[in-house]
Amino acid sequence: RENMRQVSPARSSTRSASPESRGSQHCGAKMALQIYSMRPPRNPDDGQFDAAIGPSPASVSRKFNITSKVVRDIWNRRTWLDATRPLWTDLEIEDHRRENEGKGDRAASPNAKAIIRRPGRPTGAKDSSPRR
C-alpha cells in the first residue's frame, strides 16, 4: 500500500461540482416571471426570438446564474406555465390552447397568424457539413 499515489481531493471525484458550490440558483416562480418578461419579440415569419431587438437567452442566463436552456424553456412555455401565464399575449394563449388540443390546422383557427412550433430542427433544415 505504500506504492499508492496520493490523489488530491479536487481530483478524487469524476463528478462535477454541486450546483451549490458553483453558485447556481434554482429557478422559482418570481424568477421565471422576471425571465419571461425579458423575452424578445418573436419574428412573425419563423417564430424565432429576435435577439437583435431584445436580450439573448445566454445574456439572461448569466444575469440569473442559470443555464440558457432554462431561459429558453421559460420563453417557449415549456416550464413555469402557471407563473408566466399573466404575461401571455392573446396569441400565446391561443397557441397554447391549440397545442394542448392537438390541433395543427392553422386555417381552422380564427387567428391565422398563430405560429405552431414543434420541438427539434425545422422541416427541410440540413447540416452545413455531413455527419460522420
N, CA and C of each residue as an Amber inpcrd file, in Angstrom:
protein
   396
   0.8120000  -1.1890000   0.0000000   0.0000000   0.0000000   0.0000000
   0.8550000   1.2530000   0.0000000   2.0830000   1.1290000   0.2430000
   2.9570000   2.2960000   0.2550000   3.1410000   2.8620000  -1.1460000
   2.9400000   2.0490000  -2.1770000   3.1490000   2.4820000  -3.5510000
   2.0010000   3.3130000  -4.0870000   0.8710000   3.3410000  -3.3860000
  -0.2950000   4.0610000  -3.9030000  -0.0260000   5.5560000  -3.9240000
  -0.3060000   6.1200000  -5.0370000  -0.1290000   7.5590000  -5.2020000
  -1.2610000   8.2850000  -4.5060000  -0.9450000   9.3400000  -3.8230000
  -1.9820000  10.0970000  -3.1390000  -2.6690000  11.0110000  -4.1560000
  -3.9950000  10.9620000  -4.1700000  -4.7810000  11.7530000  -5.1080000
  -5.2990000  12.9770000  -4.3660000  -5.1570000  14.1240000  -5.0020000
  -5.6410000  15.3460000  -4.3650000  -7.1630000  15.3160000  -4.2830000
  -7.7490000  15.9480000  -3.2630000  -9.2070000  15.9250000  -3.1160000
  -9.9410000  16.4910000  -4.3220000  -9.3750000  17.4560000  -5.0000000
 -10.0440000  18.0640000  -6.1520000 -10.1750000  17.0810000  -7.3030000
  -9.2630000  16.1120000  -7.3820000  -9.2990000  15.1610000  -8.4900000
  -9.8320000  13.7990000  -8.0890000 -10.2790000  13.6550000  -6.8790000
 -10.7010000  12.3480000  -6.4030000 -12.0510000  11.9250000  -6.9760000
 -12.8290000  12.8420000  -7.4780000 -14.1490000  12.5110000  -7.9950000
 -14.2670000  12.9250000  -9.4510000 -14.9450000  12.0950000 -10.2220000
 -15.1520000  12.4300000 -11.6310000 -16.4160000  13.2430000 -11.8260000
 -17.2360000  13.3580000 -10.7650000 -18.4750000  14.1290000 -10.8730000
 -18.1640000  15.6130000 -10.8230000 -19.0160000  16.3890000 -11.4580000
 -18.8340000  17.8430000 -11.4280000 -19.2760000  18.3800000 -10.0770000
 -18.9110000  19.5970000  -9.8210000 -19.2630000  20.2320000  -8.5540000
 -20.7770000  20.3740000  -8.4340000 -21.2590000  20.3730000  -7.2150000
 -22.6950000  20.5040000  -6.9940000 -23.1560000  21.8970000  -7.3840000
 -24.4410000  22.0700000  -7.6840000 -24.9440000  23.4020000  -8.0530000
 -24.6650000  24.4410000  -6.9810000 -24.7180000  24.0180000  -5.6920000
 -24.4760000  24.9770000  -4.6270000 -23.0460000  25.4980000  -4.6710000
 -22.0880000  24.6140000  -4.9690000 -20.6990000  25.0490000  -4.9730000
 -20.3720000  25.9020000  -6.2050000 -21.1250000  25.7100000  -7.2690000
 -20.9120000  26.5360000  -8.4660000 -21.6060000  27.8820000  -8.3280000
 -22.4870000  28.0250000  -7.3680000 -23.1810000  29.2830000  -7.1760000
 -24.4280000  29.4280000  -8.0300000 -24.8880000  28.3480000  -8.6530000
 -26.0790000  28.4630000  -9.4890000 -27.3230000  28.5330000  -8.6170000
 -28.3610000  29.1370000  -9.1530000 -29.6000000  29.2850000  -8.4220000
 -30.6450000  28.3610000  -9.0180000 -31.5970000  28.0090000  -8.1890000
 -32.7440000  27.2710000  -8.6890000 -33.7900000  28.2910000  -9.0910000
 -34.4560000  28.0160000 -10.1790000 -35.4530000  28.9530000 -10.6940000
 -36.7410000  28.8180000  -9.8910000 -37.2910000  29.9330000  -9.4740000
 -38.5610000  29.9590000  -8.7660000 -39.5900000  30.7140000  -9.5760000
 -40.8090000  30.7960000  -9.0590000 -41.8970000  31.4350000  -9.7880000
 -41.6120000  32.9130000 -10.0520000 -41.0770000  33.6150000  -9.0550000
 -40.7800000  35.0400000  -9.2580000 -39.6750000  35.2270000 -10.3000000
 -38.6580000  34.3720000 -10.2310000 -37.5720000  34.4630000 -11.2050000
 -38.0830000  34.1270000 -12.6080000 -38.9380000  33.1160000 -12.7180000
 -39.4970000  32.7380000 -14.0190000 -40.3040000  33.8920000 -14.6050000
 -41.0500000  34.5900000 -13.7630000 -41.8330000  35.7340000 -14.2180000
 -40.9210000  36.8420000 -14.7340000 -39.8260000  37.1060000 -14.0330000
 -38.8650000  38.1170000 -14.4840000 -38.2210000  37.7070000 -15.8000000
 -37.8410000  36.4370000 -15.9090000 -37.1990000  35.9430000 -17.1280000
 -38.1640000  36.0360000 -18.3050000 -39.4220000  35.6360000 -18.0930000
 -40.4030000  35.6690000 -19.1720000 -40.6620000  37.0970000 -19.6340000
 -40.6440000  38.0430000 -18.6970000 -40.8920000  39.4410000 -19.0700000
 -39.7400000  40.0320000 -19.8810000 -38.5720000  39.3970000 -19.8520000
 -37.4100000  39.8870000 -20.5950000 -37.3210000  39.3260000 -22.0080000
 -38.2370000  38.4470000 -22.3840000 -38.1080000  37.7930000 -23.6920000
 -38.2310000  38.8000000 -24.8280000 -37.4310000  38.6130000 -25.8680000
 -37.5310000  39.4990000 -27.0300000 -38.7600000  39.1360000 -27.8620000
 -39.1710000  40.0220000 -28.7650000 -40.3290000  39.6990000 -29.6150000
 -39.9820000  38.5700000 -30.5870000 -41.0000000  37.8530000 -31.0110000
 -40.8050000  36.7730000 -31.9850000 -40.8710000  37.3290000 -33.4020000
 -40.0940000  36.7250000 -34.2730000 -40.1300000  37.0500000 -35.6850000
 -41.4090000  36.4250000 -36.2590000 -42.2840000  37.1980000 -36.8970000
 -43.5460000  36.6320000 -37.3890000 -43.3650000  35.6080000 -38.5040000
 -42.2240000  35.6230000 -39.1980000 -42.0180000  34.6830000 -40.3020000
 -41.7260000  33.2690000 -39.8280000 -40.8130000  33.1380000 -38.8350000
 -40.4170000  31.7990000 -38.4180000 -40.6910000  31.5010000 -36.9480000
 -41.1620000  32.4730000 -36.1940000 -41.4870000  32.2400000 -34.7960000
 -40.3050000  32.2450000 -33.8510000 -39.1120000  32.5180000 -34.3710000
 -37.9130000  32.5350000 -33.5350000 -37.8030000  33.8690000 -32.8230000
 -37.1280000  33.8750000 -31.6700000 -36.9110000  35.1180000 -30.9460000
 -35.9290000  35.9860000 -31.7120000 -36.1800000  37.2710000 -31.7530000
 -35.3190000  38.2150000 -32.4500000 -34.3550000  38.8340000 -31.4410000
 -33.1820000  38.2230000 -31.2770000 -32.2080000  38.6690000 -30.2920000
 -31.5930000  40.0140000 -30.6590000 -31.7700000  40.4580000 -31.9000000
 -31.2450000  41.7700000 -32.2830000 -32.0410000  42.8840000 -31.5980000
 -33.2740000  42.6020000 -31.2380000 -34.1230000  43.6060000 -30.5860000
 -34.0620000  43.4720000 -29.0670000 -34.0190000  42.2510000 -28.5640000
 -34.0290000  42.0180000 -27.1230000 -32.8260000  41.2080000 -26.6870000
 -32.7980000  40.8000000 -25.4300000 -31.6610000  40.0410000 -24.9180000
 -31.6520000  38.6040000 -25.4420000 -30.4820000  38.0090000 -25.4750000
 -30.3510000  36.6120000 -25.8710000 -30.5430000  35.7300000 -24.6470000
 -30.8900000  34.4600000 -24.8520000 -31.0110000  33.5640000 -23.6990000
 -29.7090000  33.4670000 -22.8910000 -28.5790000  33.5460000 -23.5790000
 -27.2880000  33.4670000 -22.8810000 -27.0770000  34.6630000 -21.9520000
 -27.4410000  35.8540000 -22.4120000 -27.2440000  37.0330000 -21.5640000
 -28.1930000  37.0090000 -20.3650000 -29.4200000  36.5450000 -20.5630000
 -30.3660000  36.4460000 -19.4520000 -29.9020000  35.3700000 -18.4670000
 -29.3800000  34.2580000 -18.9940000 -28.9280000  33.1790000 -18.1120000
 -27.7580000  33.6240000 -17.2420000 -26.8730000  34.4480000 -17.7850000
 -25.7540000  34.9580000 -16.9820000 -26.2610000  35.8720000 -15.8720000
 -27.2780000  36.6580000 -16.1680000 -27.8230000  37.5760000 -15.1660000
 -28.4150000  36.8240000 -13.9760000 -29.1030000  35.7140000 -14.2470000
 -29.7630000  34.9580000 -13.1940000 -28.9500000  33.7570000 -12.7190000
 -27.7870000  33.5410000 -13.3070000 -26.8880000  32.4400000 -12.9390000
 -27.5710000  31.0800000 -13.1230000 -28.2110000  30.9140000 -14.2700000
 -28.8420000  29.6560000 -14.6420000 -28.3970000  29.3320000 -16.0660000
 -28.8150000  28.2010000 -16.5980000 -28.4290000  27.8450000 -17.9610000
 -29.3520000  28.5170000 -18.9750000 -28.8590000  28.6680000 -20.1890000
 -29.6840000  29.2660000 -21.2420000 -30.8380000  28.3380000 -21.6170000
 -30.6880000  27.0470000 -21.3830000 -31.7680000  26.0860000 -21.6500000
 -32.9800000  26.3870000 -20.7610000 -32.7340000  26.7370000 -19.5000000
 -33.8260000  27.0900000 -18.5880000 -34.5420000  28.3290000 -19.1150000
 -33.7780000  29.3090000 -19.5880000 -34.3640000  30.5420000 -20.1280000
 -35.2150000  30.2240000 -21.3520000 -34.6840000  29.4220000 -22.2740000
 -35.4480000  29.0750000 -23.4800000 -36.7160000  28.3030000 -23.1340000
 -36.6330000  27.3980000 -22.1560000 -37.8190000  26.6370000 -21.7580000
 -38.8990000  27.5450000 -21.1820000 -38.5030000  28.5510000 -20.4290000
 -39.4810000  29.5030000 -19.8870000 -40.0660000  30.3290000 -21.0160000
 -39.2220000  30.8380000 -21.9040000 -39.7000000  31.6630000 -23.0190000
 -40.6090000  30.8820000 -23.9570000 -40.3280000  29.5930000 -24.1510000
 -41.1150000  28.7620000 -25.0620000 -42.3180000  28.1150000 -24.3840000
 -42.5810000  28.4970000 -23.1280000 -43.7130000  28.0000000 -22.3720000
 -43.6860000  26.4920000 -22.2020000 -42.4980000  25.9360000 -21.9740000
 -42.3690000  24.5140000 -21.6540000 -42.3640000  24.3010000 -20.1450000
 -41.9280000  25.3120000 -19.4050000 -41.8940000  25.2340000 -17.9500000
 -42.4700000  26.5160000 -17.3600000 -42.8520000  26.4590000 -16.1200000
 -43.3720000  27.6010000 -15.3590000 -44.5790000  28.2470000 -16.0430000
 -45.4840000  27.4300000 -16.5470000 -46.6780000  27.9400000 -17.2250000
 -47.5620000  28.7450000 -16.2780000 -47.7890000  28.2160000 -15.0910000
 -48.6880000  28.9010000 -14.1600000 -48.1280000  30.2450000 -13.7200000
 -46.8160000  30.3190000 -13.5640000 -46.1990000  31.5700000 -13.1060000
 -46.1890000  32.6330000 -14.1970000 -46.0220000  32.2210000 -15.4560000
 -45.8750000  33.1880000 -16.5480000 -47.1760000  33.5060000 -17.2730000
 -48.2300000  32.7480000 -17.0170000 -49.4980000  32.9280000 -17.7420000
 -50.0270000  34.3650000 -17.7100000 -49.8910000  35.1270000 -16.6150000
 -50.3980000  36.5120000 -16.6360000 -49.7340000  37.4020000 -17.6880000
 -48.5460000  37.0270000 -18.1650000 -47.8380000  37.8390000 -19.1570000
 -48.0850000  37.3830000 -20.5880000 -48.8300000  36.3160000 -20.7740000
 -49.0640000  35.8030000 -22.1130000 -49.9430000  36.7530000 -22.9100000
 -49.6350000  36.8620000 -24.2020000 -50.4830000  37.6320000 -25.1040000
 -51.6650000  36.7560000 -25.5340000 -52.6550000  37.3640000 -26.1720000
 -53.7980000  36.5950000 -26.6640000 -53.3530000  35.5360000 -27.6670000
 -52.3780000  35.8780000 -28.4860000 -51.8630000  34.9270000 -29.4690000
 -51.1920000  33.7360000 -28.7850000 -50.4400000  33.9850000 -27.7170000
 -49.7780000  32.8990000 -26.9880000 -50.7960000  32.0140000 -26.2740000
 -51.8570000  32.6060000 -25.7670000 -52.9150000  31.8230000 -25.1320000
 -53.5760000  30.9180000 -26.1610000 -53.8450000  31.4680000 -27.3340000
 -54.4440000  30.6740000 -28.4160000 -53.5050000  29.5560000 -28.8630000
 -52.2200000  29.8790000 -29.0070000 -51.2350000  28.8550000 -29.3910000
 -51.2070000  27.7280000 -28.3630000 -51.1680000  28.0880000 -27.1010000
 -51.1090000  27.0850000 -26.0410000 -52.3670000  26.2210000 -26.0320000
 -53.5120000  26.8450000 -26.1890000 -54.7640000  26.0930000 -26.2200000
 -54.7670000  25.0960000 -27.3840000 -54.3450000  25.5560000 -28.5440000
 -54.3280000  24.7030000 -29.7340000 -53.3000000  23.5830000 -29.6030000
 -52.1300000  23.8870000 -29.0330000 -51.1010000  22.8580000 -28.8480000
 -51.5980000  21.7750000 -27.9000000 -52.3430000  22.1670000 -26.8800000
 -52.8510000  21.1840000 -25.9330000 -54.0180000  20.3820000 -26.4910000
 -54.7560000  20.9440000 -27.4220000 -55.8460000  20.2050000 -28.0560000
 -55.3150000  19.2870000 -29.1450000 -54.0970000  19.5280000 -29.6090000
 -53.5300000  18.6940000 -30.6570000 -53.9480000  19.1040000 -32.0440000
 -54.5710000  20.2790000 -32.1760000 -54.9820000  20.7430000 -33.4970000
 -53.7950000  21.4250000 -34.1610000 -53.4550000  20.9760000 -35.3500000
 -52.3400000  21.5630000 -36.0570000 -52.7520000  22.3740000 -37.2680000
 -54.0420000  22.5160000 -37.5090000 -54.5180000  23.2120000 -38.7020000
 -54.6380000  24.7050000 -38.4160000 -53.7480000  25.4900000 -39.0060000
 -53.7660000  26.9410000 -38.8010000 -54.9630000  27.5960000 -39.4750000
 -55.4090000  27.0190000 -40.5750000 -56.5230000  27.6260000 -41.3190000
 -57.8270000  27.5220000 -40.5290000 -57.9450000  26.5200000 -39.6720000
 -59.1740000  26.3470000 -38.9030000 -59.2690000  27.3620000 -37.7740000
 -58.1520000  27.9620000 -37.4130000 -58.1410000  28.9190000 -36.3210000
 -58.6240000  30.2810000 -36.8110000 -59.3890000  31.0140000 -36.0020000
 -59.8080000  32.3530000 -36.4060000 -58.6200000  33.3120000 -36.4920000
 -57.5380000  33.0170000 -35.8010000 -56.3410000  33.8540000 -35.8410000
 -55.2890000  33.1480000 -36.6880000 -55.2440000  33.4290000 -37.9800000
 -54.3840000  32.7010000 -38.9070000 -52.9060000  33.0160000 -38.7230000
 -52.5540000  34.0550000 -37.9560000 -51.1540000  34.3980000 -37.7580000
 -50.4900000  33.5620000 -36.6640000 -51.2380000  32.7180000 -36.0170000
 -50.6930000  31.9040000 -34.9250000 -49.5770000  31.0160000 -35.4560000
 -48.5310000  30.8930000 -34.6720000 -47.3620000  30.1140000 -35.0670000
 -47.3970000  28.7850000 -34.3300000 -47.3110000  27.7050000 -35.0660000
 -47.2650000  26.3870000 -34.4580000 -45.8060000  25.9660000 -34.4040000
 -45.3120000  25.8120000 -33.1870000 -43.9110000  25.4510000 -33.0120000
 -43.8290000  24.0030000 -32.5680000 -42.9630000  23.2590000 -33.2130000
 -42.7090000  21.8770000 -32.8300000 -41.2660000  21.7870000 -32.3730000
 -40.9680000  20.9250000 -31.4110000 -39.5920000  20.8110000 -30.9460000
 -38.6880000  20.2110000 -32.0160000 -37.4250000  20.5750000 -31.9730000
 -36.4500000  19.9940000 -32.8920000 -36.1430000  20.8650000 -34.0830000
 -35.4000000  20.2990000 -34.9990000 -34.9500000  21.0020000 -36.1910000
 -36.1210000  21.2420000 -37.1340000 -36.2040000  22.4260000 -37.7410000
 -37.2930000  22.6930000 -38.6800000 -37.2630000  21.7390000 -39.8810000
 -38.4100000  21.4530000 -40.4380000 -38.5020000  20.5750000 -41.5960000
 -37.7050000  21.1620000 -42.7530000 -36.8730000  20.3540000 -43.3620000
 -36.0720000  20.7910000 -44.5050000 -34.7220000  21.3700000 -44.1280000
 -34.4750000  21.6230000 -42.8430000 -33.1900000  22.1640000 -42.4200000
 -32.1350000  21.0590000 -42.4630000 -30.9530000  21.4070000 -42.9560000
 -29.8770000  20.4260000 -43.0660000 -28.6080000  20.9790000 -42.4490000
 -27.7370000  20.0870000 -42.0560000 -26.4410000  20.4960000 -41.5150000
 -25.5970000  21.1180000 -42.6120000 -24.7030000  22.0310000 -42.2220000
 -23.8170000  22.6510000 -43.2030000 -22.7530000  21.6720000 -43.6660000
 -22.3780000  20.7370000 -42.8110000 -21.4160000  19.6930000 -43.1920000
 -22.0040000  18.3370000 -42.8210000 -21.6870000  17.3060000 -43.6000000
 -22.2920000  15.9900000 -43.3220000 -21.8170000  15.4290000 -41.9810000
 -22.6830000  14.6560000 -41.3490000 -22.3290000  13.9940000 -40.0920000
 -21.5500000  12.7320000 -40.3800000 -20.7770000  12.3020000 -39.4240000
 -19.9870000  11.0740000 -39.6100000 -20.7310000   9.8830000 -39.1440000
